[in-house]
Tab-separated table of N, CA and C in Angstrom:
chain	number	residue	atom	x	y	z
Q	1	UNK	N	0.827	-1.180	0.000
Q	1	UNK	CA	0.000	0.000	0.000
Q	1	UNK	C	0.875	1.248	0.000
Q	2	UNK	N	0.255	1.744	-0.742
Q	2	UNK	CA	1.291	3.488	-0.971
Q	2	UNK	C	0.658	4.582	-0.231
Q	3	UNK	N	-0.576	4.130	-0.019
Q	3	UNK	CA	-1.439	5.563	1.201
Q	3	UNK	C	-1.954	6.407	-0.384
Q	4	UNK	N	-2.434	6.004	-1.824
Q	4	UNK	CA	-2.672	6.525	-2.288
Q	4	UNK	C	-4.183	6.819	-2.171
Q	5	UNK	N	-5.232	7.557	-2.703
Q	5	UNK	CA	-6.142	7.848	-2.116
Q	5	UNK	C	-7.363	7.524	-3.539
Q	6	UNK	N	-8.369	6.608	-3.096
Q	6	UNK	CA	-9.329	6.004	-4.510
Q	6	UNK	C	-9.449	7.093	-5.602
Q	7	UNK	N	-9.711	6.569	-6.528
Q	7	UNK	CA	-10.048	7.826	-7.599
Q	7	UNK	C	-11.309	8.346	-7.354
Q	8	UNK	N	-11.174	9.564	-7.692
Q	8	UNK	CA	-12.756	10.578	-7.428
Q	8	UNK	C	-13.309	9.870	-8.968
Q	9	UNK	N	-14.722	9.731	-8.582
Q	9	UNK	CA	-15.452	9.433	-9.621
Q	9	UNK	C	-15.888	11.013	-10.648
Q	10	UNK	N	-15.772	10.712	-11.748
Q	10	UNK	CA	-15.783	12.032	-12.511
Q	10	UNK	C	-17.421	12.257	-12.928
Q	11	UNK	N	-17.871	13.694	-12.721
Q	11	UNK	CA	-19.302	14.017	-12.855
Q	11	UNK	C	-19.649	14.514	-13.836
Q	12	UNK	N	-20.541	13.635	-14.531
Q	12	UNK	CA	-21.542	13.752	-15.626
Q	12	UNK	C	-21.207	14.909	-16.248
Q	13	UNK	N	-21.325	15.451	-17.459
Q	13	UNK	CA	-21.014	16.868	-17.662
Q	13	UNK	C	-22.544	17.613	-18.007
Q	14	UNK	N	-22.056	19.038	-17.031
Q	14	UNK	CA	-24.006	20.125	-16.832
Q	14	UNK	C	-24.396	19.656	-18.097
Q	15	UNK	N	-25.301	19.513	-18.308
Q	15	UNK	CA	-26.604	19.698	-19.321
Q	15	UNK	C	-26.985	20.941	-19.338
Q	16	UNK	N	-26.978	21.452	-21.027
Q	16	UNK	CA	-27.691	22.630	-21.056
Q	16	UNK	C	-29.336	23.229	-20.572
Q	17	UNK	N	-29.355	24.039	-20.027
Q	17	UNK	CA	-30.286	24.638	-19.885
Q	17	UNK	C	-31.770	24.496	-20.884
Q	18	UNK	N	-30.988	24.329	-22.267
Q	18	UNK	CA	-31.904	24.251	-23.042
Q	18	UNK	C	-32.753	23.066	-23.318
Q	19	UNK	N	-32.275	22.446	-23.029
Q	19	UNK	CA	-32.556	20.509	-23.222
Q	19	UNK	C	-33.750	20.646	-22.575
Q	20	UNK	N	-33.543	21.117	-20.740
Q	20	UNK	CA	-34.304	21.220	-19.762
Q	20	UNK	C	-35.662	21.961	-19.749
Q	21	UNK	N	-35.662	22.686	-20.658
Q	21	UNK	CA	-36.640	23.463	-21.123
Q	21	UNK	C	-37.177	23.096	-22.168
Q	22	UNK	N	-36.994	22.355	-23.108
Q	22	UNK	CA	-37.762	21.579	-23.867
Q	22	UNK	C	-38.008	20.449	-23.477
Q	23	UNK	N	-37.800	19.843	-22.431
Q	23	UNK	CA	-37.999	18.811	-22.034
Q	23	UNK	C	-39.689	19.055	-20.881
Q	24	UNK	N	-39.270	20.673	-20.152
Q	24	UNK	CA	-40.696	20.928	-19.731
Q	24	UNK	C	-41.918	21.591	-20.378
Q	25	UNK	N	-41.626	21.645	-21.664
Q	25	UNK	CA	-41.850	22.152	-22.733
Q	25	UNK	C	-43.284	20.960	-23.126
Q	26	UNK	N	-42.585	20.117	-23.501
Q	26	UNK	CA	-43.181	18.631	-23.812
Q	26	UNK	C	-44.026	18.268	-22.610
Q	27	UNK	N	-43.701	18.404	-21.762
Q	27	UNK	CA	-44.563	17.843	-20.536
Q	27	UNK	C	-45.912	18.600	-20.180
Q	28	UNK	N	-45.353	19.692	-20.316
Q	28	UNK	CA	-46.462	20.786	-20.622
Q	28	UNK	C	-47.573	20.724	-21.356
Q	29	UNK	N	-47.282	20.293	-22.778
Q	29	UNK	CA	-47.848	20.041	-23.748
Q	29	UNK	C	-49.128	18.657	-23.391
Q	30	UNK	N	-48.227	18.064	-22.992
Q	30	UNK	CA	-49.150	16.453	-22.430
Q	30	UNK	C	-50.146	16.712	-21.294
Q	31	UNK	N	-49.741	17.456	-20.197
Q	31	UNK	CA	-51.233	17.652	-19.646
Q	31	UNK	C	-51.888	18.669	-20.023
Q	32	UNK	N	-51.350	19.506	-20.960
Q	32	UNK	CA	-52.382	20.758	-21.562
Q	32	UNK	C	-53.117	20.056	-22.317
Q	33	UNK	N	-52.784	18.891	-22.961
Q	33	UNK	CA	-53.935	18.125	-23.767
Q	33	UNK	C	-54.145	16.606	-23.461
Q	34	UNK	N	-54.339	16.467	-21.840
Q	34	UNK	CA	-55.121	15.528	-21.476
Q	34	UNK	C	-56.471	15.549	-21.127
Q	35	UNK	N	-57.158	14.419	-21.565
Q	35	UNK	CA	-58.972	13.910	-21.631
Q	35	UNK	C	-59.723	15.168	-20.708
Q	36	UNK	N	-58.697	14.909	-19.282
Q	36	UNK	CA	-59.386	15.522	-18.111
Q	36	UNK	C	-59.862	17.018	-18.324
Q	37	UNK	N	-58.464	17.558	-18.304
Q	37	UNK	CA	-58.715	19.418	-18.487
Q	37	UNK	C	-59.426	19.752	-20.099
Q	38	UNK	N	-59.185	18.934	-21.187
Q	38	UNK	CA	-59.575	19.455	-22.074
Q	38	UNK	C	-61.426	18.971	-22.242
Q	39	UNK	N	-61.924	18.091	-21.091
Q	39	UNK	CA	-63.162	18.177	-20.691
Q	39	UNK	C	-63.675	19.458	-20.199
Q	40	UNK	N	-63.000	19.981	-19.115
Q	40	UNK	CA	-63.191	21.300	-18.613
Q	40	UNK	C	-63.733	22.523	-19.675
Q	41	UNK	N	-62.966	22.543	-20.837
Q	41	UNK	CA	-63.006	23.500	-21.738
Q	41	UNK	C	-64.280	23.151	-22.764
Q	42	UNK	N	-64.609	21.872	-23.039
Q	42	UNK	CA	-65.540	21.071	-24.080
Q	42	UNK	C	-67.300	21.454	-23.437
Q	43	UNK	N	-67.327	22.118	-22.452
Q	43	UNK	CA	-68.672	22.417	-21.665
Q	43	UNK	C	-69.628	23.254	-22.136
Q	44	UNK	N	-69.182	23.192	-23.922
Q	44	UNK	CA	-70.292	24.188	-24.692
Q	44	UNK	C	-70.272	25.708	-24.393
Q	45	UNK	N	-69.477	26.019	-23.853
Q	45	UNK	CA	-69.241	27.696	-24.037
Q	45	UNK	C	-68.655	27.878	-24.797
Q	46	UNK	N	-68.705	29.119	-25.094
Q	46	UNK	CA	-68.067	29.995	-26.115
Q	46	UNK	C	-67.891	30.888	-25.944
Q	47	UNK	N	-66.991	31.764	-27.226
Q	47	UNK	CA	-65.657	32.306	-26.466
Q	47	UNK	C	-65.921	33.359	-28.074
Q	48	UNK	N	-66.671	34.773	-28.144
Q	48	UNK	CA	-66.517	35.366	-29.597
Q	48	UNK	C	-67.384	34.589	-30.205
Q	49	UNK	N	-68.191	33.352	-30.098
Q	49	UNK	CA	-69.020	32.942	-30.992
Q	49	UNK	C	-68.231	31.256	-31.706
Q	50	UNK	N	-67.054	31.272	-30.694
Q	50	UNK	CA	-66.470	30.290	-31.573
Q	50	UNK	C	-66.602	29.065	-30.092
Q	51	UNK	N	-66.259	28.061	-30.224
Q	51	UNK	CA	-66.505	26.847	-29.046
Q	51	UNK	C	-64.909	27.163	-28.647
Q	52	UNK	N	-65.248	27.039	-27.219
Q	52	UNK	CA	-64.514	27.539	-26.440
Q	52	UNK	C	-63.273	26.198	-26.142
Q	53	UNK	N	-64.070	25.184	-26.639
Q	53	UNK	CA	-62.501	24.187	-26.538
Q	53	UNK	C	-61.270	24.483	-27.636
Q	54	UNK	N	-62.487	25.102	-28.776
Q	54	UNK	CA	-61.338	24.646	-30.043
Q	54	UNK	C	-60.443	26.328	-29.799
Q	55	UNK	N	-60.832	26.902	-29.130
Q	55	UNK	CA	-60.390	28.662	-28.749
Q	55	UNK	C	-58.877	28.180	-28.108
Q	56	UNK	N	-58.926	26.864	-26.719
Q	56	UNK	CA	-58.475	26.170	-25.964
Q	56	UNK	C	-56.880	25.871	-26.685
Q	57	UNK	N	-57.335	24.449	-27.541
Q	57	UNK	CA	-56.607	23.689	-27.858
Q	57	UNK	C	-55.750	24.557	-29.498
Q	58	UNK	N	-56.119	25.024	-29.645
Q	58	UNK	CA	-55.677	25.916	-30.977
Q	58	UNK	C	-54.270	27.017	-30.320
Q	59	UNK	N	-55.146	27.534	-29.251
Q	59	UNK	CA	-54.445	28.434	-28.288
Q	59	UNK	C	-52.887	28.085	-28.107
Q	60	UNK	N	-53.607	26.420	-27.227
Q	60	UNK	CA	-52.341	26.476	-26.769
Q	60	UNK	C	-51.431	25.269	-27.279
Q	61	UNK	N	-51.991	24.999	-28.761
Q	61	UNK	CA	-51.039	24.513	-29.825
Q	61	UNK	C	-50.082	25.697	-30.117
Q	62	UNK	N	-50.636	26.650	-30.557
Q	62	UNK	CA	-49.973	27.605	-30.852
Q	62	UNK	C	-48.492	28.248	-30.325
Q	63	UNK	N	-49.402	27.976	-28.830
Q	63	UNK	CA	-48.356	28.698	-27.886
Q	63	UNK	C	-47.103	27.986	-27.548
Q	64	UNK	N	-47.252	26.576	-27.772
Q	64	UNK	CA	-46.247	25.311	-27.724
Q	64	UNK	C	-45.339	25.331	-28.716
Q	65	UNK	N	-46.334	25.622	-29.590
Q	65	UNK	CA	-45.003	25.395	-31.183
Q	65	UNK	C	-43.907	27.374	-31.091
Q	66	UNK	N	-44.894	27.840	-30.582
Q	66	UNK	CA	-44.466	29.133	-30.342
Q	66	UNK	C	-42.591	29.415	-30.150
Q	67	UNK	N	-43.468	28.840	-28.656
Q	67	UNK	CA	-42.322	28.449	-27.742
Q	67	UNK	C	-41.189	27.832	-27.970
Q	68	UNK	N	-41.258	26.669	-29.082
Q	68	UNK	CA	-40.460	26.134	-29.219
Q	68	UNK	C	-39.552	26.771	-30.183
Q	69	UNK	N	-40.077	27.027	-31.001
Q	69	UNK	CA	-39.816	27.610	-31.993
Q	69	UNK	C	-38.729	29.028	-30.801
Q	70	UNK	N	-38.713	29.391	-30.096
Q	70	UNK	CA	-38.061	30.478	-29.552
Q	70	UNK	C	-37.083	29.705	-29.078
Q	71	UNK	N	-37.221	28.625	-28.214
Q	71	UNK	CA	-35.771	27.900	-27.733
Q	71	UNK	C	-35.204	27.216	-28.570
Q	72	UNK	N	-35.519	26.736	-29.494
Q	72	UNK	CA	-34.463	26.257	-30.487
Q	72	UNK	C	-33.514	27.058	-31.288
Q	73	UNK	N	-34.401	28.409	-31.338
Q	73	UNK	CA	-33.479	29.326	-32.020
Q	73	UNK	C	-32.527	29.776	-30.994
Q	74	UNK	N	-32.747	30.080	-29.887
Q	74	UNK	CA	-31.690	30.283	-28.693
Q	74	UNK	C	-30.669	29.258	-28.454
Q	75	UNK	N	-30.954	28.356	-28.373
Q	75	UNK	CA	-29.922	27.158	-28.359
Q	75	UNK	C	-28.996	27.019	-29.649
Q	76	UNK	N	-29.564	27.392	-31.019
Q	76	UNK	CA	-28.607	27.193	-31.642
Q	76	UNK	C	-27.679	28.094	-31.962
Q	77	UNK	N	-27.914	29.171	-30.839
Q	77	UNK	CA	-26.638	30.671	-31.052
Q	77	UNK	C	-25.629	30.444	-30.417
């Protein structure tokens, strides 16, 4: 024995920020358009004359691809 001391195990390298955000990005997306909540919205109101689910799900298609569309362009600078 030399009294040398174990090797430090070497740590993972950070993950960008950005990954992480499209990753809650997506998750987002999945309960914004699950059965449950998009029942909530399907209750025959309306919204301007238009049905208030499709006001809903249009919305926040939109706002998803939006979004993404903004962090991908950030990530690739």
């Amino acid at each position: 024995m030399t009294g040398g001391s174990a090797p430090q195990p070497v740590p993972p390298p950070p993950r960008r920020a950005g990954a992480d955000r499209l990753i809650a990005l997506f998750l987002f997306g999945v309960v914004a358009f699950n059965p449950p909540l998009l029942r909530v919205f399907g209750a025959g109101d309306t919204l301007f004359g238009l049905p208030l689910l499709y006001v809903y799900a249009l919305g926040v298609w939109g706002g998803v691809i939006a979004l993404s569309a903004v962090l991908l362009e950030r990530r690739g600078r």
